[in-house]
Short mmCIF file of C-alpha atoms in Angstrom, two decimals:
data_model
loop_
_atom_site.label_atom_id
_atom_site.label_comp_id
_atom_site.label_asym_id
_atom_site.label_seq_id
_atom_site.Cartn_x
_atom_site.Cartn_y
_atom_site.Cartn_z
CA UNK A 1 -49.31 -49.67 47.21
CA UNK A 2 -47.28 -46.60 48.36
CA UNK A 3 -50.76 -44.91 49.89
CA UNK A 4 -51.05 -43.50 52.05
CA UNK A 5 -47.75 -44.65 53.62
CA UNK A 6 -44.24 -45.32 51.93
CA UNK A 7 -43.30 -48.46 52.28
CA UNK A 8 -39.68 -49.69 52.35
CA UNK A 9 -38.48 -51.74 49.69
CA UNK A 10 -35.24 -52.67 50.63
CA UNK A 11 -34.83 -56.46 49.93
CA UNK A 12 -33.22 -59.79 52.31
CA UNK A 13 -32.21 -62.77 50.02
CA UNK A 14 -34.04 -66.22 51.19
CA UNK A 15 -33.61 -69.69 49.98
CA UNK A 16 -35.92 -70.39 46.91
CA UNK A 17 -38.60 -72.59 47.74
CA UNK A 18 -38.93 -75.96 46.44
CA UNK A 19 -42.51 -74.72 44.32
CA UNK A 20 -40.66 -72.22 43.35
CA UNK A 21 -37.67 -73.89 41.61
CA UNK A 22 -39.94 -75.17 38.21
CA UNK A 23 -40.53 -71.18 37.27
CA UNK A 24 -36.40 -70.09 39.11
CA UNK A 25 -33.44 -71.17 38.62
CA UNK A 26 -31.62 -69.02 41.13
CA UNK A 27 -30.55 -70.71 44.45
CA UNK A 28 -32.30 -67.24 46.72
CA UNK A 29 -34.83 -64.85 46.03
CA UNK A 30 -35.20 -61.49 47.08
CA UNK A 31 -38.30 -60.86 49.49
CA UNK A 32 -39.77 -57.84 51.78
CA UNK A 33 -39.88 -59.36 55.66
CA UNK A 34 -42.63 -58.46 57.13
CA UNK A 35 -42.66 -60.57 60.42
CA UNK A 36 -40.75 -59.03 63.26
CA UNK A 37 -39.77 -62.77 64.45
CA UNK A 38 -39.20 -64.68 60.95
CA UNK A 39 -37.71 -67.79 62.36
CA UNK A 40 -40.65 -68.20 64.93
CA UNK A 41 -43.19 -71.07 64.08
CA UNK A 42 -46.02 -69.80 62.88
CA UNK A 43 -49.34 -70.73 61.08
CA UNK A 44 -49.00 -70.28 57.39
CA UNK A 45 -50.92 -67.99 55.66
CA UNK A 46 -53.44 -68.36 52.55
CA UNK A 47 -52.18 -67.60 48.79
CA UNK A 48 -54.26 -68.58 45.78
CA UNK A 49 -53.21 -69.83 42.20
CA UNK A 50 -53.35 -66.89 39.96
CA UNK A 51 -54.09 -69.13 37.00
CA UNK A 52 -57.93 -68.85 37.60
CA UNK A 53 -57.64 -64.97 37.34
CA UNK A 54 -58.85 -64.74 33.81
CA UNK A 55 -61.76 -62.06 33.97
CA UNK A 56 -60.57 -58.37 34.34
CA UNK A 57 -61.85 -57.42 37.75
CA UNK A 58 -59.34 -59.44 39.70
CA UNK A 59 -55.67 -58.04 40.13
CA UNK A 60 -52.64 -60.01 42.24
CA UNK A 61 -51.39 -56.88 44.14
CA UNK A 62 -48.57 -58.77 46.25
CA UNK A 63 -47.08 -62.27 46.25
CA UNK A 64 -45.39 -64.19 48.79
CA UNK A 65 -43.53 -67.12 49.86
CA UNK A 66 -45.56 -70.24 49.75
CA UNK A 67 -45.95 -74.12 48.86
CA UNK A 68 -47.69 -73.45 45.24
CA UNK A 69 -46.32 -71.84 43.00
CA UNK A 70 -44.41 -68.45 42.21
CA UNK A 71 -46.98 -66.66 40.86
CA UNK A 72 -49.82 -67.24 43.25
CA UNK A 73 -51.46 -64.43 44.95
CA UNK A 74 -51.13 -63.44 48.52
CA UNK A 75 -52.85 -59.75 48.66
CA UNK A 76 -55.05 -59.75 45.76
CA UNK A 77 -58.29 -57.94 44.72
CA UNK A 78 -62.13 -59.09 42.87
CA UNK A 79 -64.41 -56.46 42.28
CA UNK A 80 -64.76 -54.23 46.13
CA UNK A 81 -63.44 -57.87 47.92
CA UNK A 82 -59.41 -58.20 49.13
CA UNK A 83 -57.47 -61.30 50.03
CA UNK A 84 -54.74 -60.48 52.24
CA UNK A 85 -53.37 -63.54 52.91
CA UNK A 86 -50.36 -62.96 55.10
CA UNK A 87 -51.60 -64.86 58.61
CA UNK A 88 -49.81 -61.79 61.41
CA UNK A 89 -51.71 -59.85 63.83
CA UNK A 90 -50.20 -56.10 63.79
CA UNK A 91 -48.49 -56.64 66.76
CA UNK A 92 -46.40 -59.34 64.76
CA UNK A 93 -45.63 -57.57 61.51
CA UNK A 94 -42.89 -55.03 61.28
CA UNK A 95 -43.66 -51.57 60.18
CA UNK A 96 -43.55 -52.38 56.98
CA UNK A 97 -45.83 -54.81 57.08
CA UNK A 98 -48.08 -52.86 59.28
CA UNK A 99 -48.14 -49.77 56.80
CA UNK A 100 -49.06 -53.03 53.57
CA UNK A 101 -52.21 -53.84 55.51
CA UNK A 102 -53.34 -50.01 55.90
CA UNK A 103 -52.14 -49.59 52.55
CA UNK A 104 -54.40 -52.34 51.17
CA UNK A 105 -57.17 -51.58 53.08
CA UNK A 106 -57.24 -47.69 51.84
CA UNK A 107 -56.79 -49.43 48.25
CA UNK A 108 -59.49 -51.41 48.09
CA UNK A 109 -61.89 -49.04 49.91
CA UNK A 110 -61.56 -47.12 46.80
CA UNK A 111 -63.71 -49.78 44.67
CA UNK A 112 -66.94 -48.98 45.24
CA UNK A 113 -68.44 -49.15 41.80
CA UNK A 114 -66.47 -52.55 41.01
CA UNK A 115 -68.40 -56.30 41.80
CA UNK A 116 -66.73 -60.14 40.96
CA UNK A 117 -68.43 -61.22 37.68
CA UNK A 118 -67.86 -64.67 37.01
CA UNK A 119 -70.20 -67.01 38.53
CA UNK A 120 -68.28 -70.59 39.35
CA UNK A 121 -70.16 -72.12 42.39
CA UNK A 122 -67.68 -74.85 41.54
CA UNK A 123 -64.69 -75.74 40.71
CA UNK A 124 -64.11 -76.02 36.75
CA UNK A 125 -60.70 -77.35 35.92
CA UNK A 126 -58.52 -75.06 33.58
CA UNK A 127 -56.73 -75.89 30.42
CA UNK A 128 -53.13 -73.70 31.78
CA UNK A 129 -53.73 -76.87 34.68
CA UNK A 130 -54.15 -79.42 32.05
CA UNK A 131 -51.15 -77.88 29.80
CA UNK A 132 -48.90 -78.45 33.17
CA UNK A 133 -50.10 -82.30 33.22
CA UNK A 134 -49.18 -82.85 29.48
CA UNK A 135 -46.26 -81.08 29.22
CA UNK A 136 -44.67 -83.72 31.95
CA UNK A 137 -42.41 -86.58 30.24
CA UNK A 138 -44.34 -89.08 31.47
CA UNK A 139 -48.08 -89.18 32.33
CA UNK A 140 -48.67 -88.50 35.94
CA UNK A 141 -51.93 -91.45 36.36
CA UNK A 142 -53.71 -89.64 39.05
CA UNK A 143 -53.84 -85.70 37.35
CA UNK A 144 -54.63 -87.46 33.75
CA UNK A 145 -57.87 -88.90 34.90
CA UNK A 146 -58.59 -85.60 37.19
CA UNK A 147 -57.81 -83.41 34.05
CA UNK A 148 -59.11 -85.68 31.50
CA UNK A 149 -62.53 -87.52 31.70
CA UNK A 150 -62.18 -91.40 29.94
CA UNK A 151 -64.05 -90.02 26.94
CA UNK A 152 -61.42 -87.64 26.37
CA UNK A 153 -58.55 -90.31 26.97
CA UNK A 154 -59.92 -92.71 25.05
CA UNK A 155 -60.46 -89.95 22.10
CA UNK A 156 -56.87 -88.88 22.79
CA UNK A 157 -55.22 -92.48 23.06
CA UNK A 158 -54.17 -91.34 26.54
CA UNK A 159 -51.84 -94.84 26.61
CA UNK A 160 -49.89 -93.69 23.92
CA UNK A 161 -48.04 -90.80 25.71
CA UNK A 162 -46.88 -89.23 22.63
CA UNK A 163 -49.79 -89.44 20.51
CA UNK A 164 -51.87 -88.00 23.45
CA UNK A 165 -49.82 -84.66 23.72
CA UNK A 166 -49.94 -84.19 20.16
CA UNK A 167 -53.41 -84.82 20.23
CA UNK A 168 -54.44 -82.70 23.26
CA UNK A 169 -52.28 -79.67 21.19
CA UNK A 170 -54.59 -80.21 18.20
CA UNK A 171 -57.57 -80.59 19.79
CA UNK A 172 -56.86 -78.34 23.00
CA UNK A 173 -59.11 -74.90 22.01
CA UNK A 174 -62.42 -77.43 21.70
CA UNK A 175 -61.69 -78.33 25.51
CA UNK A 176 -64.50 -77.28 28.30
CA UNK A 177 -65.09 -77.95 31.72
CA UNK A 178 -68.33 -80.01 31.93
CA UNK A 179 -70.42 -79.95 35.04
CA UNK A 180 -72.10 -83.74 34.88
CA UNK A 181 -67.99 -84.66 35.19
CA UNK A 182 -66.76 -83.08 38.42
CA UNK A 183 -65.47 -79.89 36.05
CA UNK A 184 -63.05 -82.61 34.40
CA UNK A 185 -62.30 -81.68 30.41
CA UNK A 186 -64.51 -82.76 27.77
CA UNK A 187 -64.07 -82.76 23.87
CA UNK A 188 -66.75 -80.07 22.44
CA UNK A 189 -68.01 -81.92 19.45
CA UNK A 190 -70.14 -79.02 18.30
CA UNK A 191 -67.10 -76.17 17.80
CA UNK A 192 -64.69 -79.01 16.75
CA UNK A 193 -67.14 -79.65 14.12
CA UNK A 194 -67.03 -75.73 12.54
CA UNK A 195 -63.59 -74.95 13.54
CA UNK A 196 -64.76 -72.66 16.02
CA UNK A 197 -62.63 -71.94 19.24
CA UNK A 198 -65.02 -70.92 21.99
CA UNK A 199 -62.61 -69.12 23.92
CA UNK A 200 -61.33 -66.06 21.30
CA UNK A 201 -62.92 -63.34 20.12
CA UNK A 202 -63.19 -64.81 16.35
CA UNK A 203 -66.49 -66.80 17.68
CA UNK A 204 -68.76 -64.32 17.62
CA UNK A 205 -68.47 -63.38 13.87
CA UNK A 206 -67.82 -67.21 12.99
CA UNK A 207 -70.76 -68.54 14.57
CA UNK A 208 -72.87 -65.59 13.59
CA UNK A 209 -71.63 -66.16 9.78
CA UNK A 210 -73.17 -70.13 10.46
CA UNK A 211 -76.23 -69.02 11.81
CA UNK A 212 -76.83 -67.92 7.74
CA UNK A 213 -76.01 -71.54 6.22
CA UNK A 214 -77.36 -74.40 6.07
CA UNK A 215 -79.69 -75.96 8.96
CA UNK A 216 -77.11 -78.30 10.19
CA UNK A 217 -74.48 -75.44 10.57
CA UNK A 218 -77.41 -72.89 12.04
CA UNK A 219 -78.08 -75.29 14.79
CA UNK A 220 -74.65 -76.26 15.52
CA UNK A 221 -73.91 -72.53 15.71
CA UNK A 222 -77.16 -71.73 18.03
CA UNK A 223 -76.27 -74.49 20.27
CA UNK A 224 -72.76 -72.83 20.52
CA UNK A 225 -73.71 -69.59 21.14
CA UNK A 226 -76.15 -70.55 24.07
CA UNK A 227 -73.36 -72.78 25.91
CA UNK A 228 -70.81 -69.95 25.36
CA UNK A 229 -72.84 -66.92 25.40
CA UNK A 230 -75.82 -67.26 27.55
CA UNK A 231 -76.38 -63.49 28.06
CA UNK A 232 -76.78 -62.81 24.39
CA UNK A 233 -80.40 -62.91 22.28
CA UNK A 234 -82.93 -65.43 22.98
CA UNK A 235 -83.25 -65.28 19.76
CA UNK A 236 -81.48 -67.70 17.10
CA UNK A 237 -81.60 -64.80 14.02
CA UNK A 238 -78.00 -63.76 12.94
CA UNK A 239 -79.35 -60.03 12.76
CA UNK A 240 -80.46 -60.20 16.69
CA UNK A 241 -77.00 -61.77 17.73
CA UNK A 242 -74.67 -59.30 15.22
CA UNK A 243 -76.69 -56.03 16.60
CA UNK A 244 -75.74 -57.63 20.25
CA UNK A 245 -72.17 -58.69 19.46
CA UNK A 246 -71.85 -54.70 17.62
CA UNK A 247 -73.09 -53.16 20.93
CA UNK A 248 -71.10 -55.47 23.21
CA UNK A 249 -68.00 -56.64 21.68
CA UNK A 250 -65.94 -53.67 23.75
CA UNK A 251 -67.30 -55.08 26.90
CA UNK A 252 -67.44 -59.12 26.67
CA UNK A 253 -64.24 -61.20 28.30
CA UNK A 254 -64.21 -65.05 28.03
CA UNK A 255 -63.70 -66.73 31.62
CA UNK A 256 -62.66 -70.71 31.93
CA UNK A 257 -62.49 -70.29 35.86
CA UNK A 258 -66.22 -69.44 35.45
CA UNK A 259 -67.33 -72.39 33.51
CA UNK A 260 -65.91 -71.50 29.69
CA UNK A 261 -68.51 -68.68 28.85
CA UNK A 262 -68.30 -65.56 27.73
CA UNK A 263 -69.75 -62.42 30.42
CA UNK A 264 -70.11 -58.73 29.91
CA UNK A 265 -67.66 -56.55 31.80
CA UNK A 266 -70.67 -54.09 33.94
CA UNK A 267 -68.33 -51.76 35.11
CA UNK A 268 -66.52 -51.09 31.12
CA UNK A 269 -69.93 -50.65 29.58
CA UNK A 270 -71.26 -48.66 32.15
CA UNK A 271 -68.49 -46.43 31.28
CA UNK A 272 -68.22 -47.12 27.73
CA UNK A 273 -64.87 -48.02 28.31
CA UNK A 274 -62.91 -51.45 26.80
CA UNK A 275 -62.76 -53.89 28.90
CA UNK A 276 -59.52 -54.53 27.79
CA UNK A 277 -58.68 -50.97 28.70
CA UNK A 278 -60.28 -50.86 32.37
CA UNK A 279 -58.02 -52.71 34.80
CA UNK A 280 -56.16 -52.68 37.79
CA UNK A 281 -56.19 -49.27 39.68
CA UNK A 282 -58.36 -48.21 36.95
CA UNK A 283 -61.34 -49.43 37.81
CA UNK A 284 -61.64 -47.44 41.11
CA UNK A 285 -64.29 -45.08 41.58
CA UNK A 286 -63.78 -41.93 39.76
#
């Protein structure tokens, strides 16, 4: 974020805030000022949880103080779109802060081949969330049941603390976001049943391999791989999904903010680039 202007990086130290103090230990943090009057009351700006980032067109490019967490993004990039979240006119910002918001601007004018890929008209609730809920010493009533619908809690033995963390550790890659329940996490009977975790790359070839066996497995495995994989074959015939999984693998990117599916990475095929290997300032146009 040095073009087209240098910015200075020399650091003030400022009291670590209370969201802050689960992820630091340290009493101050370093930060770059950017408002010419920082003690004057002001309307906070807009940051966003960085946990949802999970498909490789998206990029936190700048943090900032806030009331979430450490790691949530103030300036950040999807596809050509920017977030800067820092709420100063010009006239308010010092020079450095001026010279960021050029800076970002000429940055993300540079993405004109990039788009946002996942499609989540709402909101599906994450498992790094839910891992934050169980991970507490005690449950926390109101996030269980917003995490957990009573299927799962029942399934889990929810009032039996203990047994529910070990449980939700077992049972945690067979967890989706279901629409019917508000995004809230259900049990996915179907992968549990062939040891298949949706979410990593191993699925493809595992549920592929089941589409050969026995009817009960085949359909299991179909039904998997059209929940997971909607863009793949019509088609239910191991040799139409392994010719698509041969010619895609390179490109494909599971997505939990975008309701637990697997999409194809546009911009990486298009180039015949990973997926894996096209991020960040790499994605710009050529």
């Amino acid at each position: 974020m040095d073009k087209p202007f240098r910015i200075d990086r020399t650091t003030e130290r400022r009291p670590t805030p209370d969201a802050f103090k689960s992820a630091i230990s340290t009493a101050t943090i370093d930060v770059l000022p950017l408002a010419k009057e920082v003690k004057r009351e002001r309307t906070p700006g807009w940051c966003t949880y960085s946990d949802a980032f999970d498909s490789p067109e998206m990029e936190v490019l700048c943090g900032g103080i806030n009331h979430k967490t450490a790691t949530a993004g103030a300036i950040w990039r999807q596809g050509h779109l920017l977030h800067f979240g820092f709420d100063l006119t010009p006239e308010e910002m010092t020079e450095r802060g001026q010279r960021l918001l050029i800076n970002s601007i000429v940055y993300i004018a540079g993405f004109t081949e990039d788009r946002p890929i996942p499609h989540a008209p709402e909101r599906a609730l994450l498992r790094v969330g839910a891992d934050r809920v169980v991970k507490k010493e005690r449950p926390d009533k109101s996030y269980l049941e917003w995490y957990f619908t009573p299927e799962v809690r029942k399934q889990g033995h929810a009032d039996d603390w203990g047994a529910f963390q070990t449980w939700y550790r077992q049972n945690r890659a067979f967890l989706r976001a279901d629409r019917k329940q508000g995004g809230s996490l259900i049990l996915d009977e179907d992968a549990k049943a062939l040891n298949v975790a949706p979410g990593r790359p191993e699925f493809f070839p595992a549920t592929i391999a089941a589409l050969k066996e026995g009817v009960s497995k085949a359909d299991r495995a179909a039904t998997l791989l059209r929940r997971y994989a909607p863009l793949g074959p019509k088609e239910t015939e191991a040799v139409a999904w392994q010719r698509w999984w041969e010619e895609n693998r390179s490109y494909v990117f599971f997505s939990e903010a975008g309701w637990y599916r697997w999409y194809i990475d546009p911009l990486a095929r298009k180039r015949g680039v990973p997926s894996t290997e096209l991020r960040g300032a790499a994605r710009a146009k050529r």
